[in-house]
Structure formats: structure tokens, C-alpha cells
mmCIF file of C-alpha atoms and ligand atoms in Angstrom:
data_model
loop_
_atom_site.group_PDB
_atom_site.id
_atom_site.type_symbol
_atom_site.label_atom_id
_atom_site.label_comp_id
_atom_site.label_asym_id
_atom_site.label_seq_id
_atom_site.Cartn_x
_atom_site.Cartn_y
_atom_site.Cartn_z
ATOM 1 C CA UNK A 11 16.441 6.672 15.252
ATOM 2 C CA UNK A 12 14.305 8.794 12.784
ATOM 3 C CA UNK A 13 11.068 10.897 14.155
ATOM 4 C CA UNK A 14 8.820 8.427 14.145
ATOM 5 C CA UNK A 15 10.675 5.344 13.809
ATOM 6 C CA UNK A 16 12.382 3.819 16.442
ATOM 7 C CA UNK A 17 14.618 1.888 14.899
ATOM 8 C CA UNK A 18 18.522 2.019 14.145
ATOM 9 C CA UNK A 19 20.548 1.962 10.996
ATOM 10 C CA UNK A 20 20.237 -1.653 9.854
ATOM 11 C CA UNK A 21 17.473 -2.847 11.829
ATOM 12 C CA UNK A 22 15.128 -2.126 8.224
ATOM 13 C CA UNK A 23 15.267 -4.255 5.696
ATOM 14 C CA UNK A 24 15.267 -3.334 2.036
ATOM 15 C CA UNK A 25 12.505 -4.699 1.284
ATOM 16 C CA UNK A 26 9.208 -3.029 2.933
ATOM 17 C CA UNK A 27 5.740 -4.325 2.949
ATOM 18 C CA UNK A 28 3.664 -1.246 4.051
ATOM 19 C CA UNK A 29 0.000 -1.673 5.952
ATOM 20 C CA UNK A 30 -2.418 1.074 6.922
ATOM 21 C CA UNK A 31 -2.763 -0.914 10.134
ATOM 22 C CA UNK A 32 -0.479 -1.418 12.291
ATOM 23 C CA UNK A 33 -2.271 -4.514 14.043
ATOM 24 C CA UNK A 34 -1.880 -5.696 10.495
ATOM 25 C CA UNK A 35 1.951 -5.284 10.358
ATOM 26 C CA UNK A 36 1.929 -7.390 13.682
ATOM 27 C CA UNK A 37 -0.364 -9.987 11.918
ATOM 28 C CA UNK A 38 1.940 -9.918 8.814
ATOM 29 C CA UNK A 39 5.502 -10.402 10.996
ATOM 30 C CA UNK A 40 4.016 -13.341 12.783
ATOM 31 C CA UNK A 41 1.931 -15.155 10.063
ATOM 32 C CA UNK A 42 4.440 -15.072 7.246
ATOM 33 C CA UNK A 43 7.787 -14.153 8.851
ATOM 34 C CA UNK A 44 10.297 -15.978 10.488
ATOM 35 C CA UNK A 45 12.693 -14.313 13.684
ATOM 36 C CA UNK A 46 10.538 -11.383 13.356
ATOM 37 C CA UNK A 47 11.417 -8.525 15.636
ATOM 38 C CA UNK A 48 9.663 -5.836 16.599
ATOM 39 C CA UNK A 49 11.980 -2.402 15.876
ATOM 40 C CA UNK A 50 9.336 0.290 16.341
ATOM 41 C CA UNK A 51 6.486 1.040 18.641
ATOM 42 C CA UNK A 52 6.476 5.002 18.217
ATOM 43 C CA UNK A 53 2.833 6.057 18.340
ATOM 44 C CA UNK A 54 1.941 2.415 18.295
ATOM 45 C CA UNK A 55 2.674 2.407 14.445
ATOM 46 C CA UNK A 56 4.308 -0.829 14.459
ATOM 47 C CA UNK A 57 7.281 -2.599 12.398
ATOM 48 C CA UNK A 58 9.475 -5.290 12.529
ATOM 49 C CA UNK A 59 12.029 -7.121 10.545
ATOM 50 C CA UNK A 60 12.117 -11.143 9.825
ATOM 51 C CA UNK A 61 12.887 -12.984 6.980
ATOM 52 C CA UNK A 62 10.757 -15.068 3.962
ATOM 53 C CA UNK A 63 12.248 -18.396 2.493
ATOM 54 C CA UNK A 64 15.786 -16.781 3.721
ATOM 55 C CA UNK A 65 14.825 -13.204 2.389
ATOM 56 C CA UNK A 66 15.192 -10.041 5.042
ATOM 57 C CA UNK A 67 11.436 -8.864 5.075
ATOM 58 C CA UNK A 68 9.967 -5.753 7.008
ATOM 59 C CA UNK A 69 6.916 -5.038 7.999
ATOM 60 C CA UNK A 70 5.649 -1.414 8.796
ATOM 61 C CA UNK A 71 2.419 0.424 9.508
ATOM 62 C CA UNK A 72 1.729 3.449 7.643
ATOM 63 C CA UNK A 73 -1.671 5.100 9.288
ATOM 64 C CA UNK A 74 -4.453 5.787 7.032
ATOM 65 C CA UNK A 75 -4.209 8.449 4.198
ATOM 66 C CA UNK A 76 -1.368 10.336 2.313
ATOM 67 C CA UNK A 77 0.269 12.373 5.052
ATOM 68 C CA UNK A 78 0.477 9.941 7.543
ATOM 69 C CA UNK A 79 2.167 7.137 5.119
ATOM 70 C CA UNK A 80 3.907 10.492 3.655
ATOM 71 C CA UNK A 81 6.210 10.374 7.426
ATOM 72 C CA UNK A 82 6.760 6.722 7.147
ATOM 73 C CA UNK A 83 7.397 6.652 3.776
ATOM 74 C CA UNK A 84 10.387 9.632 3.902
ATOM 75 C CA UNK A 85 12.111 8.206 6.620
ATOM 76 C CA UNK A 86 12.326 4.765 5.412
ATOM 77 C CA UNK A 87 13.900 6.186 2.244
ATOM 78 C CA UNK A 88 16.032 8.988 3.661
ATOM 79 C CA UNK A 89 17.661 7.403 7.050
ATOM 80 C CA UNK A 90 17.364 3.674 6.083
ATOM 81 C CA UNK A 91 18.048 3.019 3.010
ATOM 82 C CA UNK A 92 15.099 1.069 2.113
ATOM 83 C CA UNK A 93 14.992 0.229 -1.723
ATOM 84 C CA UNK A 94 11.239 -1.123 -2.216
ATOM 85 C CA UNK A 95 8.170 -0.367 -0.513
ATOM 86 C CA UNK A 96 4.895 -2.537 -1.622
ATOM 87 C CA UNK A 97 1.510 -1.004 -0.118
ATOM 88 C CA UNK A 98 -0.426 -4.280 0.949
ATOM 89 C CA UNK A 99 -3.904 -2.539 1.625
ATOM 90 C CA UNK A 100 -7.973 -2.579 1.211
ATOM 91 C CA UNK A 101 -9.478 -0.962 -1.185
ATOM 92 C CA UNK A 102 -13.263 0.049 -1.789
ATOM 93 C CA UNK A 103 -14.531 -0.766 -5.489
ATOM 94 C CA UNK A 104 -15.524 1.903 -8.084
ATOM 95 C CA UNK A 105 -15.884 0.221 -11.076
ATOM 96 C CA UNK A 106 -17.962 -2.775 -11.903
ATOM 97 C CA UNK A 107 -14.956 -4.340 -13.472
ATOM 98 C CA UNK A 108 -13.987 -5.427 -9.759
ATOM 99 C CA UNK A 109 -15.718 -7.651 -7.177
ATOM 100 C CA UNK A 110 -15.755 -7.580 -3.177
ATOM 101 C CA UNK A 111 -12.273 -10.018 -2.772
ATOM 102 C CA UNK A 112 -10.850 -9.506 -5.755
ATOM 103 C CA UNK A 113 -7.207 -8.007 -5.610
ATOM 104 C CA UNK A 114 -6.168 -4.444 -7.738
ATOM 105 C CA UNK A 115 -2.230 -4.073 -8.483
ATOM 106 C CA UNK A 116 -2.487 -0.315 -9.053
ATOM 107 C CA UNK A 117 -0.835 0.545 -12.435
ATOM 108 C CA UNK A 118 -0.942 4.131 -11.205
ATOM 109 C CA UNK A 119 -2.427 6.401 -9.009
ATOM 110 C CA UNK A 120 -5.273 9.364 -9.079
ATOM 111 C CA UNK A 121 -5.608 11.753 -6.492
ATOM 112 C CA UNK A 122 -7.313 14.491 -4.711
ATOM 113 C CA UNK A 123 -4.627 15.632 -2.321
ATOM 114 C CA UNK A 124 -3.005 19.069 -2.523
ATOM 115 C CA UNK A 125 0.404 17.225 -1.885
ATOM 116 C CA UNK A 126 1.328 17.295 -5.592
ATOM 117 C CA UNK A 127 0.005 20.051 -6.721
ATOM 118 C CA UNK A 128 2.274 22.311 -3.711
ATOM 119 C CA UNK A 129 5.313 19.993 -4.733
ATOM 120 C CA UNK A 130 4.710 20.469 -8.506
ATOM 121 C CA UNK A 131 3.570 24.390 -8.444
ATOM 122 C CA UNK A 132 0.207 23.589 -9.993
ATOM 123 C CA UNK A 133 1.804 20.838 -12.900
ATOM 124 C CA UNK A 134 0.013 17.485 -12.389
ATOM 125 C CA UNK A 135 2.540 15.157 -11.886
ATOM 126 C CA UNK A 136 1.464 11.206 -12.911
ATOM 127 C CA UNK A 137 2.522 8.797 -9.906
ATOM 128 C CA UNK A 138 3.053 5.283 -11.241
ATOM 129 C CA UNK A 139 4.362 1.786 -9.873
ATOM 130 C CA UNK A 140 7.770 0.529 -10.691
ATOM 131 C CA UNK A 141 7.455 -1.870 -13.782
ATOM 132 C CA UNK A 142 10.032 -4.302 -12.638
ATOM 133 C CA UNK A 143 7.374 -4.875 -9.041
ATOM 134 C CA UNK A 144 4.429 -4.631 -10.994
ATOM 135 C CA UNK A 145 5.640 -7.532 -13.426
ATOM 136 C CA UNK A 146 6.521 -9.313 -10.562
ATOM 137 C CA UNK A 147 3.518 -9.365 -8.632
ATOM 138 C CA UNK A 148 1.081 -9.701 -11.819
ATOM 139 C CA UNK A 149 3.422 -13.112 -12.544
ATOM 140 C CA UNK A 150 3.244 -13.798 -8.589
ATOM 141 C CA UNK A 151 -0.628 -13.589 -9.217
ATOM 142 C CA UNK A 152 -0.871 -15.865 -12.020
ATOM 143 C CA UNK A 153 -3.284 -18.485 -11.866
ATOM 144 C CA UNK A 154 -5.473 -16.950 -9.096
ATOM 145 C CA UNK A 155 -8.663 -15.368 -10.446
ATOM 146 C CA UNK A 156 -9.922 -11.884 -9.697
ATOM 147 C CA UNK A 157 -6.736 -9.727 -10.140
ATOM 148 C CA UNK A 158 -7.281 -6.282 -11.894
ATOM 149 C CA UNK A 159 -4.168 -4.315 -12.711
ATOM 150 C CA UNK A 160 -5.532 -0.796 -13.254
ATOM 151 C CA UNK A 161 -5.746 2.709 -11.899
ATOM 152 C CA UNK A 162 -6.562 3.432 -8.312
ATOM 153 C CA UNK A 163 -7.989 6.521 -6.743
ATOM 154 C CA UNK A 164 -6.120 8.115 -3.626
ATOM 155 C CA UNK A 165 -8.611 10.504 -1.816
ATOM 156 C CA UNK A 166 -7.901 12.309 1.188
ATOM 157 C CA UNK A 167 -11.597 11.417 2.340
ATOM 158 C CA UNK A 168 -13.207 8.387 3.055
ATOM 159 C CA UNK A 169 -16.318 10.615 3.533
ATOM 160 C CA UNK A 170 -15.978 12.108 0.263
ATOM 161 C CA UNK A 171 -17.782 15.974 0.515
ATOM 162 C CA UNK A 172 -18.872 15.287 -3.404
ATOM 163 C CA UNK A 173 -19.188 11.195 -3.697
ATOM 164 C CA UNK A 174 -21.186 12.072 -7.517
ATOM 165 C CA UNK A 175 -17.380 12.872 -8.643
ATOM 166 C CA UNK A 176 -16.586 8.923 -8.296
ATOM 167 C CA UNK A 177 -18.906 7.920 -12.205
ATOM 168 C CA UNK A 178 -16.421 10.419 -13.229
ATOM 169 C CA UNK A 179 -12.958 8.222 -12.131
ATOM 170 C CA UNK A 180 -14.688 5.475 -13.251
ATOM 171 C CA UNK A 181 -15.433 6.522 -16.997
ATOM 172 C CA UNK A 182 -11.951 7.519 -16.945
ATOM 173 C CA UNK A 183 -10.998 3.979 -16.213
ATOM 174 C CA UNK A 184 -10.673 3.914 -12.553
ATOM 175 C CA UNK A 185 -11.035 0.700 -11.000
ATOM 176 C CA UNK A 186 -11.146 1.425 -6.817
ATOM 177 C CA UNK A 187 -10.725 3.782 -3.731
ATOM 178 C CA UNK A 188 -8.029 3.775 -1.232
ATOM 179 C CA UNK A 189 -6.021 6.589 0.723
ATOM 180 C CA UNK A 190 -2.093 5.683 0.270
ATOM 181 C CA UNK A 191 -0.696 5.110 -3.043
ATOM 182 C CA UNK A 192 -0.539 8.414 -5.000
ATOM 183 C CA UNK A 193 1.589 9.719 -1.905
ATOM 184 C CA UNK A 194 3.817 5.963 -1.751
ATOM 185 C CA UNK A 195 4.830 6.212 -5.934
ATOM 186 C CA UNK A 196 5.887 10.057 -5.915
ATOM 187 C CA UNK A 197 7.947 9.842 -3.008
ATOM 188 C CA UNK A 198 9.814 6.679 -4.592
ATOM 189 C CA UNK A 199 10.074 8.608 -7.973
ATOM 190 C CA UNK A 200 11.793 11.442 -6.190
ATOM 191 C CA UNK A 201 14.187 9.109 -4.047
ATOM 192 C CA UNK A 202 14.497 6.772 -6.724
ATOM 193 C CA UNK A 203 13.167 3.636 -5.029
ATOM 194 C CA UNK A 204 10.736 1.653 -5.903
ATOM 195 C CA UNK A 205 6.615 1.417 -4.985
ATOM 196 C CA UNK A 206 4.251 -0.345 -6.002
ATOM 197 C CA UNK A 207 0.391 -1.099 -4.073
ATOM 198 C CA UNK A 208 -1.568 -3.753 -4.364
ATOM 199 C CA UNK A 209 -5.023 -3.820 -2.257
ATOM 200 C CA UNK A 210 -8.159 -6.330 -2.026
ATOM 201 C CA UNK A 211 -11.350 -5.132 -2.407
ATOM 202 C CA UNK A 212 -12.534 -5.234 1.430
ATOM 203 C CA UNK A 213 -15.996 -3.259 -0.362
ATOM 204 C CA UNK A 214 -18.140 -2.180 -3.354
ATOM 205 C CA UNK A 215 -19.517 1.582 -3.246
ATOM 206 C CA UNK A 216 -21.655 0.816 -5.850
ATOM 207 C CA UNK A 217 -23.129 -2.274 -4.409
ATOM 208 C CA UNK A 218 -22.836 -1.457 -0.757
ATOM 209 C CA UNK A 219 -21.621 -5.312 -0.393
ATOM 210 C CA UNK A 220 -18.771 -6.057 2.225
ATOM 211 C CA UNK A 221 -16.372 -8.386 3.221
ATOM 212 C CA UNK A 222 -16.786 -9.749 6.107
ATOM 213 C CA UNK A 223 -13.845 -9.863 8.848
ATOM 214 C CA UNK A 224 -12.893 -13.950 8.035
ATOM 215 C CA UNK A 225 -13.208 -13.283 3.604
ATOM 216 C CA UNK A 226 -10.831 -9.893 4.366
ATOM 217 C CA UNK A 227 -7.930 -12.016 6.461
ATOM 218 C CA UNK A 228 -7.886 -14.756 4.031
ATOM 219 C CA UNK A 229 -7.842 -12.572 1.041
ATOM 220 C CA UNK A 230 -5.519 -10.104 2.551
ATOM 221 C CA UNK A 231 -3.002 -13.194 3.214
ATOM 222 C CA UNK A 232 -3.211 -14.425 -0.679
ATOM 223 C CA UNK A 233 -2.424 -10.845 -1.476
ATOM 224 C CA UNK A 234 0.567 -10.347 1.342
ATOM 225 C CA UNK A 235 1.539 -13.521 -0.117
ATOM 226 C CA UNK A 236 1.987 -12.147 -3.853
ATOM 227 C CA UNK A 237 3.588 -8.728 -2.087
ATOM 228 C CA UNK A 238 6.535 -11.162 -0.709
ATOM 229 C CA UNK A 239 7.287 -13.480 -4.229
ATOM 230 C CA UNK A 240 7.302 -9.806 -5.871
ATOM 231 C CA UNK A 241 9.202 -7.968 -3.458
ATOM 232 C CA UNK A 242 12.084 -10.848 -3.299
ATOM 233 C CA UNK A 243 11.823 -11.658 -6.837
ATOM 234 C CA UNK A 244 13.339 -8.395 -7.846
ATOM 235 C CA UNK A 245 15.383 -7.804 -4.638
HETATM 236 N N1 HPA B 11 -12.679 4.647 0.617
HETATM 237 C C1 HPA B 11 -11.393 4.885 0.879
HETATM 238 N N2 HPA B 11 -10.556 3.953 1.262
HETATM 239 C C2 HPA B 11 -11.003 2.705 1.396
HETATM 240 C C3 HPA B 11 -12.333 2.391 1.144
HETATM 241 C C4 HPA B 11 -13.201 3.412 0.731
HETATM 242 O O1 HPA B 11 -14.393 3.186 0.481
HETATM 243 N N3 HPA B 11 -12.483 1.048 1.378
HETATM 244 C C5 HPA B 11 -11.281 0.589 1.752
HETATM 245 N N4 HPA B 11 -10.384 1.575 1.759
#
């Protein structure tokens, strides 16, 4: 058992596919796994194990924003072993490059968290996906049509203090918003794992449009979908 995850030595699979929500880990286990087992229930942040087409699969909440994934994230790398971890999330669009449903495999990942610049004594460190998951999931994508792969935006606020500063991200090439990733591709960097996070566009800031709750299951199951033919391809 770690702090926060109730699980024991072998009950995690190596192969992660990381939430915000935990009611979304639950949907994940039971929609596209098979023998899925519940290992954790610690603060209701759920996970479980299964498999897909024969692969060991697990499923794990991470809470909203950098420090809470930040816990998750550690203790799946330090006291389980876990080799990949793909962020299957929603992100709000920046850039008029992307559309409400459209799906954004983050290349890499801006940020406005202090976490990095404590760790890295004022140096800004660049937090970027593994290749080898980010090939996979752009082939896994193929064929479907809205997929960006791009630059996200990892703010500690969803109720950004200074919202002006988001032209700014997105004349530097920024494509979306979320709260996870920049946190998710430095910790695998420093453990030597591999990240990458892939999120649907659940909402446009510039256009104020918004998925609605039927659009944001069915997209977030094409993209949970690409997470798992990534994740196993390069098992
Ligand atoms: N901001 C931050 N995270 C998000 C958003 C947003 O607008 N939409 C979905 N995740």
C-alpha cells in the first residue's frame, strides 16, 4: 500500500490510463475492460486493473490539477513499477485551430505552476511526451478527423486571475487548456517512464461553445479508445 493508493505490489498494471475523474476511471474499467477490479478507493480516487484484447490495463483517477495528479503520479512510478501513464482528459480550446470534439495529443506541455521552477531552481525545464506513445496514438488516430497534435497549456487555474495572457499561448502556438500534463511528462522524465496526454475538447474559450454531456462520453470513448491501441502497441 502507498499513501494514497490502496493497492498492493502487483495489483497495477504497467500500463496506466490516467482520468481527472474518478467516476471516469469507473466508466473506463467497465466500458472497455474486461475482469476489471477495483484496487483503490482511498479518498474515493478510484482505480482498477482489467485487461484489453488480452493486455493488463489500469485505470486510475488523478483529481484535477498538477499537485493532485503529482501524488498519483509518484506513487505509481516509485512503489509500482508502472512503465506508461497516458492522461485521457478534457481540454478547453485556445486556438482556433481546434473545434469543440476534436481530440489534442499534446506534443508538449506549457505551464504556470511553480512546481518546475522550485524543482529546477528558476531554469525552465521543457516537459514533453514520449515519442514512441505519441507515434502510437497519432497512428491509433489515423483516419478519424479532428486530431491536433500540438502544445497544451497546464494552468493551475481554471479561473485564470489574468485570462488576457491566453492570445499570448496562442501566438506562441498553443492549441488548448487543461490542468495535468506539464506535471504527468516531468515526473516520467525524472523516473524514466513514459507520459504522454491526449484530451478532447469538452469547450472553446474563445467561442464559449460546449459539449454537451452525450457529444463528451462519445468523444471521450473514441479518444480512451486510441489511449489503449497506443498504450499496448508499445507495451
Ligand atoms: N480550463 C482548464 N481546464 C479545462 C478547461 C478549461 O477551460 N476545460 C476543460 N479542462
Amino acid at each position: 500500500m502507498s499513501t494514497h493508493i490502496g493497492a498492493r505490489a502487483g495489483d497495477i498494471a504497467p500500463l496506466v490510463l490516467m482520468p481527472g475523474d474518478p467516476l471516469r476511471a469507473k466508466w473506463i474499467a467497465e466500458t472497455f475492460l474486461e475482469d476489471a477490479r477495483l484496487y483503490t478507493e482511498v479518498r474515493g480516487m478510484y482505480g482498477f486493473t482489467g485487461t484489453w484484447q488480452g493486455h493488463p490495463v489500469s485505470v486510475q483517477g488523478s483529481g484535477m490539477g498538477q499537485p493532485s495528479l503529482a501524488i498519483y503520479v509518484n506513487e505509481l512510478f516509485r512503489e509500482y513499477d508502472v512503465q506508461s501513464i497516458i492522461r485521457v482528459g478534457t481540454c478547453g480550446g485556445m486556438s482556433p485551430k481546434v473545434a469543440i470534439r476534436d481530440v489534442v495529443i499534446a506534443s508538449g506541455a506549457c505551464t504556470d505552476s511553480s512546481m518546475n521552477r522550485i524543482a529546477f531552481e528558476g531554469l525552465d525545464y521543457a516537459p514533453v511526451a514520449d515519442f514512441s506513445l505519441l507515434q502510437a496514438a497519432y497512428s491509433a488516430a489515423a483516419g478519424r478527423s479532428g486530431v491536433h497534435v500540438g502544445l497544451i497549456y497546464s494552468s493551475d487555474s481554471f479561473y485564470p486571475a489574468r485570462p488576457e495572457l491566453s492570445a499570448r499561448m496562442v501566438q506562441y502556438g498553443v492549441l488548448a487548456v487543461e490542468m495535468e500534463a506539464s506535471a504527468l511528462y516531468t515526473l516520467a522524465a525524472k523516473h524514466a517512464r513514459r507520459a504522454l496526454a491526449i484530451c478532447t475538447v469538452s469547450d472553446h474559450l474563445d467561442t464559449g461553445e460546449e459539449t454537451t454531456s452525450h457529444e463528451r462520453e462519445q468523444t471521450f470513448g473514441d479518444m480512451v479508445e486510441i489511449a489503449l491501441a497506443a498504450g499496448t502497441a508499445t507495451a
